[in-house]
Coordinates of C-alpha atoms and ligand atoms in Angstrom, one line a residue:
X1 CA 65.6 114.7 138.5
X2 CA 66.1 118.5 138.1
X3 CA 67.7 119.5 134.8
X4 CA 71.5 119.8 135.1
X5 CA 73.5 122.4 133.3
X6 CA 77.1 122.3 132.2
X7 CA 78.5 125.6 131.0
X8 CA 81.5 125.7 128.7
X9 CA 83.4 129.0 128.5
X10 CA 86.6 129.7 126.6
X11 CA 89.8 131.3 127.7
X12 CA 93.1 132.7 126.3
X13 CA 92.3 132.3 122.6
X14 CA 89.5 131.2 120.4
X15 CA 89.6 128.1 118.2
X16 CA 90.8 125.8 120.9
X17 CA 88.1 123.3 120.2
X18 CA 85.5 124.3 122.8
X19 CA 82.7 123.0 120.5
X20 CA 84.3 119.6 120.1
X21 CA 85.0 119.4 123.8
X22 CA 81.4 120.1 124.6
X23 CA 80.2 117.6 122.0
X24 CA 82.6 114.9 123.2
X25 CA 81.5 115.4 126.8
X26 CA 77.9 115.2 125.7
X27 CA 78.7 111.9 124.1
X28 CA 80.3 110.5 127.3
X29 CA 77.2 111.5 129.3
X30 CA 74.8 110.0 126.8
X31 CA 76.8 106.7 126.9
X32 CA 76.1 106.7 130.7
X33 CA 72.4 106.7 130.1
X34 CA 71.5 110.4 130.2
X35 CA 69.4 112.3 127.7
X36 CA 71.6 115.3 126.7
X37 CA 71.3 118.3 124.5
X38 CA 73.8 121.0 123.6
X39 CA 73.2 124.7 123.1
X40 CA 75.6 127.3 121.5
X41 CA 75.3 130.9 122.6
X42 CA 76.8 133.2 119.9
X43 CA 77.5 136.7 120.9
X44 CA 77.3 138.3 117.4
X45 CA 74.3 140.5 116.5
X46 CA 73.2 138.6 113.4
X47 CA 70.0 136.8 114.1
X48 CA 71.6 133.7 112.7
X49 CA 74.6 132.8 110.5
X50 CA 72.4 132.2 107.5
X51 CA 73.2 135.6 106.0
X52 CA 76.9 135.5 106.8
X53 CA 79.7 134.8 104.3
X54 CA 81.3 131.4 104.9
X55 CA 84.6 133.4 105.1
X56 CA 83.3 135.0 108.3
X57 CA 81.8 132.0 109.8
X58 CA 82.5 128.7 108.0
X59 CA 79.6 126.5 107.2
X60 CA 76.0 127.1 108.1
X61 CA 74.6 124.0 109.7
X62 CA 70.9 123.3 109.1
X63 CA 68.7 121.5 111.6
X64 CA 65.5 119.4 111.1
X65 CA 63.3 122.4 111.9
X66 CA 65.1 124.6 109.4
X67 CA 67.2 126.6 111.8
X68 CA 70.4 127.9 110.2
X69 CA 73.0 127.5 112.9
X70 CA 76.6 127.6 113.9
X71 CA 78.9 124.8 112.6
X72 CA 79.4 123.7 116.2
X73 CA 75.9 122.3 116.1
X74 CA 77.3 119.9 113.5
X75 CA 79.9 118.7 116.0
X76 CA 77.2 118.2 118.6
X77 CA 75.0 116.2 116.3
X78 CA 77.8 114.1 114.9
X79 CA 79.5 113.3 118.1
X80 CA 76.5 112.6 120.2
X81 CA 74.3 111.2 117.4
X82 CA 71.3 113.4 118.3
X83 CA 69.0 115.8 116.4
X84 CA 68.9 119.3 117.9
X85 CA 66.3 122.1 117.4
X86 CA 66.2 125.8 116.8
X87 CA 66.6 126.8 120.5
X88 CA 70.0 125.1 120.6
X89 CA 71.6 128.1 118.9
X90 CA 70.9 131.6 120.2
X91 CA 72.5 134.8 119.2
X92 CA 72.6 138.3 120.7
X93 CA 70.6 139.4 117.6
X94 CA 67.8 137.0 118.5
X95 CA 67.8 138.0 122.1
X96 CA 67.6 141.7 121.4
X97 CA 65.0 141.2 118.6
X98 CA 62.7 139.5 121.1
X99 CA 63.2 142.0 123.9
X100 CA 62.7 145.0 121.5
X101 CA 59.6 143.5 120.0
X102 CA 58.1 142.9 123.5
X103 CA 59.0 146.5 124.3
X104 CA 57.2 147.8 121.2
X105 CA 54.1 145.6 122.0
X106 CA 54.1 147.3 125.4
X107 CA 54.8 144.2 127.4
X108 CA 57.1 146.1 129.8
X109 CA 54.9 149.2 130.0
X110 CA 56.5 151.8 132.2
X111 CA 59.8 150.0 132.6
X112 CA 63.2 150.9 131.5
X113 CA 64.6 148.1 129.4
X114 CA 68.1 147.1 130.5
X115 CA 70.8 144.5 129.9
X116 CA 70.2 143.3 133.4
X117 CA 67.6 142.0 134.0
X118 CA 65.8 142.1 130.6
X119 CA 68.4 140.8 128.3
X120 CA 69.8 138.4 130.8
X121 CA 66.3 137.1 131.6
X122 CA 65.7 136.5 127.9
X123 CA 69.0 134.6 127.6
X124 CA 68.1 132.4 130.7
X125 CA 64.6 131.8 129.3
X126 CA 66.1 130.5 126.1
X127 CA 68.6 128.3 128.0
X128 CA 65.8 126.7 129.9
X129 CA 63.9 126.1 126.7
X130 CA 66.4 123.5 125.6
X131 CA 65.3 120.9 128.2
X132 CA 61.7 121.8 127.7
X133 CA 61.8 121.2 123.9
X134 CA 64.2 118.3 123.8
X135 CA 63.5 116.5 127.0
X136 CA 67.2 116.6 127.9
X137 CA 68.2 115.8 131.5
X138 CA 71.6 117.4 131.1
X139 CA 72.0 120.5 129.0
X140 CA 75.5 121.5 127.9
X141 CA 75.8 125.2 127.0
X142 CA 78.8 126.5 125.1
X143 CA 79.5 130.3 125.0
X144 CA 81.1 131.4 121.7
X145 CA 84.2 133.6 121.9
X146 CA 86.6 134.1 124.8
X147 CA 86.1 135.4 128.3
X148 CA 86.9 139.1 128.3
X149 CA 85.1 139.8 125.0
X150 CA 82.7 142.8 125.5
X151 CA 79.9 141.2 123.5
X152 CA 79.7 138.0 125.5
X153 CA 79.3 139.7 128.9
X154 CA 75.5 139.5 129.1
X155 CA 75.7 135.8 128.3
X156 CA 78.3 135.2 131.0
X157 CA 76.2 137.2 133.5
X158 CA 73.2 135.0 132.6
X159 CA 75.2 131.9 133.2
X160 CA 76.4 133.3 136.6
X161 CA 72.8 133.9 137.6
X162 CA 71.7 130.4 136.5
X163 CA 73.7 128.9 139.4
X164 CA 71.5 130.7 142.0
X165 CA 68.3 130.2 139.9
X166 CA 68.6 126.4 139.5
X167 CA 70.9 125.5 142.4
X168 CA 74.6 125.0 142.8
X169 CA 74.2 121.3 142.7
X170 CA 72.6 121.5 139.2
X171 CA 75.3 123.6 137.5
X172 CA 78.9 123.1 136.5
X173 CA 81.2 125.6 134.9
X174 CA 83.9 124.2 132.6
X175 CA 86.6 126.6 131.4
X176 CA 88.5 125.5 128.3
X177 CA 91.9 127.3 127.9
X178 CA 95.1 127.1 126.0
X179 CA 98.6 126.5 127.2
X180 CA 101.0 128.2 124.8
X181 CA 104.4 126.5 124.2
X182 CA 107.4 128.8 124.4
X183 CA 110.0 127.2 122.3
X184 CA 113.0 129.1 123.7
X185 CA 112.2 128.0 127.2
X186 CA 110.9 124.6 126.0
X187 CA 107.9 125.1 128.3
X188 CA 104.2 125.2 128.4
X189 CA 102.9 128.3 130.1
X190 CA 100.0 128.5 132.5
X191 CA 100.0 132.2 133.1
X192 CA 97.4 133.1 130.4
X193 CA 95.1 130.4 131.9
X194 CA 95.5 132.0 135.4
X195 CA 94.6 135.4 133.9
X196 CA 91.6 134.0 132.1
X197 CA 90.3 132.3 135.3
X198 CA 90.9 135.6 137.2
X199 CA 88.8 137.4 134.6
X200 CA 86.1 134.8 134.9
X201 CA 86.1 135.2 138.7
X202 CA 85.9 138.9 138.4
X203 CA 82.5 138.5 136.8
X204 CA 81.4 136.0 139.5
X205 CA 82.0 132.6 137.9
X206 CA 84.4 130.2 139.5
X207 CA 85.2 127.3 137.2
X208 CA 84.6 123.8 138.5
X209 CA 86.8 122.2 135.9
X210 CA 89.5 123.5 133.6
X211 CA 90.2 121.8 130.3
X212 CA 93.7 122.8 129.4
X213 CA 94.3 122.4 125.7
X214 CA 97.8 122.3 124.3
X215 CA 99.9 120.9 121.4
X216 CA 102.3 119.3 123.8
X217 CA 101.9 116.7 126.6
X218 CA 101.0 118.4 129.9
X219 CA 102.9 116.9 132.9
X220 CA 101.6 116.6 136.4
X221 CA 103.4 119.5 137.8
X222 CA 101.6 121.8 135.4
X223 CA 98.3 120.3 136.5
X224 CA 99.2 120.9 140.1
X225 CA 100.1 124.5 139.3
X226 CA 96.9 125.2 137.5
X227 CA 94.9 123.6 140.3
X228 CA 96.7 125.7 142.9
X229 CA 96.5 129.1 141.1
X230 CA 93.1 128.6 139.7
X231 CA 91.6 127.0 142.8
X232 CA 90.2 124.0 141.0
X233 CA 90.4 120.4 142.2
X234 CA 93.5 118.8 140.8
X235 CA 91.4 116.0 139.3
X236 CA 89.3 118.5 137.6
X237 CA 92.3 120.1 135.8
X238 CA 92.1 118.1 132.6
X239 CA 94.9 118.3 130.1
X240 CA 93.9 117.8 126.5
X241 CA 96.6 117.4 123.9
X242 CA 95.6 118.2 120.3
X243 CA 94.3 115.1 118.7
X244 CA 95.3 114.1 115.2
X245 CA 91.7 113.1 114.5
X246 CA 88.8 115.0 116.1
X247 CA 87.0 111.8 116.8
X248 CA 89.7 110.8 119.3
X249 CA 88.6 113.6 121.7
X250 CA 85.8 111.6 123.4
X251 CA 88.2 108.7 124.0
X252 CA 90.9 111.1 125.4
X253 CA 88.3 112.6 127.7
X254 CA 86.9 109.2 128.7
X255 CA 90.4 107.9 129.5
X256 CA 91.0 110.9 131.8
X257 CA 87.7 110.2 133.5
X258 CA 86.1 113.5 132.7
X259 CA 82.5 112.2 132.6
X260 CA 82.8 110.5 136.0
X261 CA 84.2 113.7 137.6
X262 CA 81.3 115.7 136.0
X263 CA 78.7 113.2 137.2
X264 CA 80.1 113.2 140.7
X265 CA 80.2 117.0 140.9
X266 CA 76.5 117.1 139.7
X267 CA 75.5 114.5 142.2
X268 CA 74.6 111.9 139.6
X269 CA 75.5 108.3 139.1
X270 CA 76.0 106.6 135.8
X271 CA 72.9 104.6 134.8
X272 CA 74.9 102.2 132.7
X273 CA 78.6 101.6 132.0
X274 CA 79.8 103.7 129.0
X275 CA 80.3 101.5 126.0
X276 CA 82.6 103.3 123.5
X277 CA 83.7 100.1 121.8
X278 CA 82.1 101.0 118.4
X279 CA 83.6 104.5 118.7
X280 CA 87.0 103.0 119.5
X281 CA 86.8 100.8 116.5
X282 CA 86.2 103.8 114.3
X283 CA 89.3 105.5 115.7
X284 CA 91.4 102.3 115.3
X285 CA 90.2 102.0 111.7
X286 CA 91.2 105.6 111.1
X287 CA 94.8 104.9 112.4
X288 CA 95.3 101.9 110.1
X289 CA 97.2 102.6 106.9
X290 CA 94.6 102.4 104.1
X291 CA 94.6 102.8 100.4
X292 CA 94.0 106.4 99.3
X293 CA 91.4 107.8 97.0
X294 CA 91.3 111.4 95.8
X295 CA 88.2 113.5 95.6
X296 CA 88.2 117.0 94.0
X297 CA 86.0 119.3 96.0
X298 CA 85.2 122.2 93.7
X299 CA 84.0 125.3 95.5
X300 CA 84.6 129.0 95.8
X301 CA 85.5 129.0 99.5
X302 CA 88.0 126.1 99.4
X303 CA 90.8 128.1 101.0
X304 CA 88.6 127.9 104.2
X305 CA 88.0 124.2 104.8
X306 CA 85.5 125.0 107.6
X307 CA 83.1 126.3 104.9
X308 CA 82.6 122.7 103.9
X309 CA 82.9 121.1 107.3
X310 CA 80.0 118.7 107.1
X311 CA 80.9 117.6 103.6
X312 CA 84.4 116.9 104.7
X313 CA 83.2 114.9 107.7
X314 CA 80.7 112.9 105.7
X315 CA 83.4 111.9 103.3
X316 CA 85.6 110.9 106.2
X317 CA 82.8 108.8 107.7
X318 CA 82.1 107.0 104.5
X319 CA 85.9 106.5 103.9
X320 CA 86.4 105.0 107.3
X321 CA 83.5 102.7 106.8
X322 CA 84.9 101.4 103.5
X323 CA 88.5 101.2 104.7
X324 CA 89.9 104.0 102.4
X325 CA 91.6 107.3 103.1
X326 CA 89.9 110.2 101.4
X327 CA 92.4 112.7 100.2
X328 CA 90.4 115.9 99.4
X329 CA 91.8 118.0 96.6
X330 CA 90.5 121.5 97.2
X331 CA 89.8 123.1 93.8
X332 CA 89.0 126.8 93.5
X333 CA 86.2 127.1 90.9
X334 CA 87.3 130.7 90.1
X335 CA 90.7 129.3 89.1
X336 CA 89.2 126.7 86.8
X337 CA 87.5 129.6 85.0
X338 CA 90.8 131.1 84.3
X339 CA 92.1 127.9 83.0
X340 CA 94.2 127.2 86.1
X341 CA 94.1 124.4 88.6
X342 CA 93.0 121.8 86.0
X343 CA 95.9 119.6 86.9
X344 CA 94.1 118.9 90.2
X345 CA 91.3 117.2 88.3
X346 CA 93.7 115.0 86.3
X347 CA 93.7 111.5 87.5
X348 CA 91.3 112.3 90.3
X349 CA 89.0 109.4 91.5
X350 CA 85.9 111.4 92.1
X351 CA 84.5 115.0 91.9
X352 CA 82.2 116.7 94.3
X353 CA 80.4 120.0 93.9
X354 CA 78.9 121.2 97.2
X355 CA 76.3 123.8 98.0
X356 CA 76.8 127.5 97.3
X357 CA 75.2 130.8 96.4
X358 CA 75.9 133.6 94.0
X359 CA 77.5 133.7 90.5
X360 CA 81.2 133.9 91.4
X361 CA 83.0 130.8 90.2
X362 CA 79.8 129.2 88.8
X363 CA 81.2 128.6 85.3
X364 CA 84.2 126.9 86.8
X365 CA 82.0 124.5 88.7
X366 CA 79.9 123.8 85.5
X367 CA 83.2 123.0 83.7
X368 CA 84.1 120.6 86.5
X369 CA 80.7 118.9 86.2
X370 CA 81.3 118.6 82.4
X371 CA 84.7 117.1 83.0
X372 CA 83.2 114.5 85.4
X373 CA 80.4 113.6 82.9
X374 CA 82.6 113.4 79.8
X375 CA 85.5 111.6 81.5
X376 CA 83.1 109.3 83.3
X377 CA 84.5 110.2 86.7
X378 CA 82.2 109.5 89.6
X379 CA 80.4 112.7 90.5
X380 CA 78.3 113.8 93.5
X381 CA 76.5 117.1 93.6
X382 CA 75.0 118.7 96.7
X383 CA 72.2 121.4 96.4
X384 CA 73.9 123.9 94.1
X385 CA 75.9 120.9 92.8
X386 CA 72.7 119.3 91.7
X387 CA 71.5 122.5 90.0
X388 CA 74.8 122.8 88.1
X389 CA 74.6 119.2 87.1
X390 CA 71.2 120.0 85.6
X391 CA 72.6 123.2 83.9
X392 CA 75.5 121.3 82.4
X393 CA 73.4 118.5 81.1
X394 CA 71.0 121.0 79.6
X395 CA 73.8 122.8 77.8
X396 CA 74.7 119.4 76.4
X397 CA 71.2 118.4 75.3
X398 CA 70.1 121.8 74.0
X399 CA 73.6 122.4 72.6
X400 CA 73.6 125.9 74.0
X401 CA 75.8 127.6 76.6
X402 CA 72.9 129.9 77.5
X403 CA 71.2 127.2 79.5
X404 CA 71.4 128.4 83.1
X405 CA 69.8 128.8 86.5
X406 CA 67.9 132.1 86.8
X407 CA 70.0 132.7 90.0
X408 CA 72.9 133.4 87.6
X409 CA 71.2 134.6 84.4
X410 CA 67.7 136.1 84.9
X411 CA 67.0 136.2 81.1
X412 CA 68.3 132.8 80.0
X413 CA 66.2 131.3 77.2
X414 CA 66.6 128.0 79.0
X415 CA 65.8 128.5 82.7
X416 CA 66.3 124.9 83.7
X417 CA 66.7 125.9 87.4
X418 CA 64.3 128.6 88.5
X419 CA 62.9 130.2 91.7
X420 CA 60.4 128.1 93.5
X421 CA 56.9 129.7 93.1
X422 CA 56.6 130.4 96.8
X423 CA 60.0 132.2 96.6
X424 CA 59.0 134.6 93.9
X425 CA 57.9 137.5 96.1
X426 CA 60.2 137.1 99.0
X427 CA 62.4 140.2 99.6
X428 CA 64.0 139.4 103.0
X429 CA 67.2 137.4 102.8
X430 CA 67.4 135.9 106.3
X431 CA 65.6 132.6 107.1
X432 CA 63.4 132.7 104.0
X433 CA 64.7 129.7 102.0
X434 CA 63.1 126.3 101.8
X435 CA 64.8 125.1 105.0
X436 CA 64.9 121.9 107.0
X437 CA 63.6 118.4 106.8
X438 CA 61.3 117.4 103.9
X439 CA 60.3 114.0 102.8
X440 CA 61.4 112.5 99.4
X441 CA 60.1 109.4 97.6
X442 CA 62.7 107.3 95.8
X443 CA 62.0 105.8 92.5
X444 CA 62.5 102.0 92.4
X445 CA 65.4 100.7 90.5
X446 CA 67.5 103.8 90.8
X447 CA 71.0 104.2 92.3
X448 CA 69.5 106.4 95.0
X449 CA 66.9 103.8 96.0
X450 CA 69.5 101.1 96.1
X451 CA 71.9 103.1 98.2
X452 CA 69.2 104.0 100.8
X453 CA 67.6 100.5 100.7
X454 CA 64.2 102.2 101.3
X455 CA 61.7 104.1 99.3
X456 CA 61.1 107.1 101.5
X457 CA 63.6 109.4 103.1
X458 CA 63.7 112.7 105.0
X459 CA 66.6 115.1 104.4
X460 CA 67.6 118.6 105.2
X461 CA 67.2 121.5 102.7
X462 CA 68.5 125.0 102.3
X463 CA 67.7 126.5 98.9
X464 CA 65.5 128.9 96.9
X465 CA 65.8 127.5 93.4
X466 CA 64.7 124.2 92.0
X467 CA 64.5 122.1 88.9
X468 CA 62.1 123.6 86.3
X469 CA 59.5 120.9 85.5
X470 CA 58.9 122.3 82.0
X471 CA 62.1 120.4 81.1
X472 CA 61.5 117.1 82.8
X473 CA 60.5 115.1 79.7
X474 CA 63.3 116.3 77.6
X475 CA 65.8 115.5 80.3
X476 CA 64.4 112.1 80.8
X477 CA 64.6 111.3 77.2
X478 CA 68.2 112.4 77.2
X479 CA 69.1 110.0 80.0
X480 CA 68.6 111.8 83.3
X481 CA 66.6 110.0 85.9
X482 CA 64.7 111.8 88.6
X483 CA 65.3 109.3 91.3
X484 CA 63.9 111.3 94.2
X485 CA 60.8 113.5 94.2
X486 CA 58.8 115.3 96.8
X487 CA 55.7 113.2 97.7
X488 CA 53.4 115.3 95.5
X489 CA 55.9 114.6 92.6
X490 CA 56.4 118.3 92.0
X491 CA 59.9 119.0 93.4
X492 CA 63.0 117.2 92.0
X493 CA 65.1 116.1 94.9
X494 CA 67.6 113.7 93.4
X495 CA 68.9 113.3 89.8
X496 CA 71.2 110.7 88.3
X497 CA 72.5 109.8 84.9
X498 CA 71.9 106.4 83.5
X499 CA 74.9 106.3 81.2
X500 CA 77.6 107.0 83.7
X501 CA 79.4 105.0 86.4
X502 CA 78.0 107.3 89.1
X503 CA 76.7 110.8 88.4
X504 CA 74.2 111.7 91.1
X505 CA 73.2 114.9 92.8
X506 CA 70.7 115.9 95.5
X507 CA 68.7 119.1 96.0
X508 CA 69.0 118.5 99.8
X509 CA 72.2 118.4 101.9
X510 CA 72.8 114.7 102.9
X511 CA 76.1 115.8 104.6
X512 CA 74.2 117.1 107.7
X513 CA 72.9 113.6 108.6
X514 CA 76.1 111.6 108.3
X515 CA 77.6 110.2 111.5
X516 CA 81.0 108.7 112.2
X517 CA 79.6 105.3 113.1
X518 CA 76.8 105.5 110.5
X519 CA 77.9 107.2 107.3
X520 CA 75.3 108.6 105.0
X521 CA 74.2 106.0 102.4
X522 CA 74.7 108.4 99.5
X523 CA 78.3 109.2 100.5
X524 CA 79.0 105.5 100.9
X525 CA 77.5 104.8 97.4
X526 CA 79.6 107.7 96.0
X527 CA 82.8 106.4 97.6
X528 CA 82.1 102.8 96.4
X529 CA 81.9 104.1 92.9
X530 CA 85.0 106.1 93.4
X531 CA 87.0 103.1 94.7
X532 CA 85.7 101.0 91.8
X533 CA 86.8 103.8 89.5
X534 CA 90.2 103.7 91.2
X535 CA 90.4 100.0 90.6
X536 CA 90.1 99.0 94.3
X537 CA 88.0 96.5 96.1
X538 CA 86.3 97.7 99.3
X539 CA 84.5 95.9 102.1
X540 CA 80.8 96.2 101.3
X541 CA 79.0 98.5 103.7
X542 CA 75.4 97.6 104.3
X543 CA 72.8 100.1 103.1
X544 CA 71.2 101.9 105.9
X545 CA 69.3 105.0 106.7
X546 CA 71.1 108.1 107.9
X547 CA 70.9 109.1 111.6
X548 CA 67.5 108.4 113.1
Ligands
LIG601 N1 71.9 128.9 95.5 C1 71.1 127.8 95.4 C2 69.6 128.0 95.8 O1 69.4 128.9 96.6 C3 71.7 126.6 96.1 C4 71.7 126.7 97.5 C5 72.6 125.7 98.2 O2 73.5 125.1 97.6 N2 72.5 125.5 99.5 O3 68.7 127.3 95.5

């Protein structure tokens, strides 16, 4: 069968959940027996979000191949339970970098390089790469931003051309818009949607489906109106009311029949009936009242929860699996340094220090680690969180506050975390860390080995610094176990404390591989320790590997 393309554009305003909509649609198609992949087109000029502040962009999501990508890729992987690759996130920066380097090589000798056709051709080449590299039969493509943005024009032009390149019957345009609610009139308004569709038409794209997002129920007369003014089949005007829980979106779309309409429009028939029963069980479980546990998440971007998207989702997955509600207390590490916010740590059931970069707020995080260790509160550290657990333990064993990572103090007499040798001479910041999937061997009899129920794992990384092996023996003697190591034994991947209910941290980012129906074993192990600490019984979750 020829590759089918579904293009998602956004209208009216950003942040209406286009990424989740694309992800959920992908899931419904996968359930019907098709191999799918999702690609995000980001109109900004950065080559990738790896160098951007989380304040700008939220979390950077890392793929198996080490690509640093938009957080929507996290939604795609979690909702569809797939593993994507580098071509699944393209940016204006990548497209121009490629075209300009070809120009310098002389590939276009004699030609004038222009947005059309050179930039648009490069965009189309990258879109077609998705099916070639993933084997997907249906490729869902989401364009970042909103129709009308200057910077997304070349992307939209490329999508327009795709229809004649690959055939009308192999393309579908879905426009995701927003219906604002006017309180004084007590009404939802369709006018912005009409304008947005008109704008899309003016550049040559006629949507085949409109997904109308709103905070209020959308009645049939509104659907009729949108269908009439926007010239879309009434059936293909899909109202989507804001869901309390993101994971309800596939169910909402399924119940409206979105996947069947899409298949029909693409001339496809479902290969198998969609079975969303496991997914429905997760949603049902989420709705049940459950005992609450509190986790303090200590970071420097906690005002922006999107900066820790995958961590939050992984906690949610594990909580659902264990039948508890995870109440995240967002703790600003810079406040802890000023002696403020400590009341958030009082009585908390668990403490988590996630990944991070740069020295701001570091001492506050180290103090939070100390609090967890000395108060015997379950602790889970991720990447920087592991490095700070090592620093804090070093300060304890060497009885010196000068113990540090060389990321924060270049001249520390105790560089317990140091640059990896192959990072010493790197000067470029973008894409130069130790990135992506690497194997790790688990040491028998450790908490980590027990949680995974296996002795070899592969996890995603994003770091420059690592445990300094000069200190291994002293740490071991003082009670730290190196429960996960690289296969050559040289890199420390997991540490845990023997004399503590649960104090474990990883150099990698387990949060990227957690799935709603298959929580990550380390998050499950952490939450089990947390519930035990809170004096609760939970249903035992079986050990299992993260997403295959
Ligand atoms: N800043 C640390 C490093 O580069 C940790 C990175 C992270 O937490 N992702 O090694």
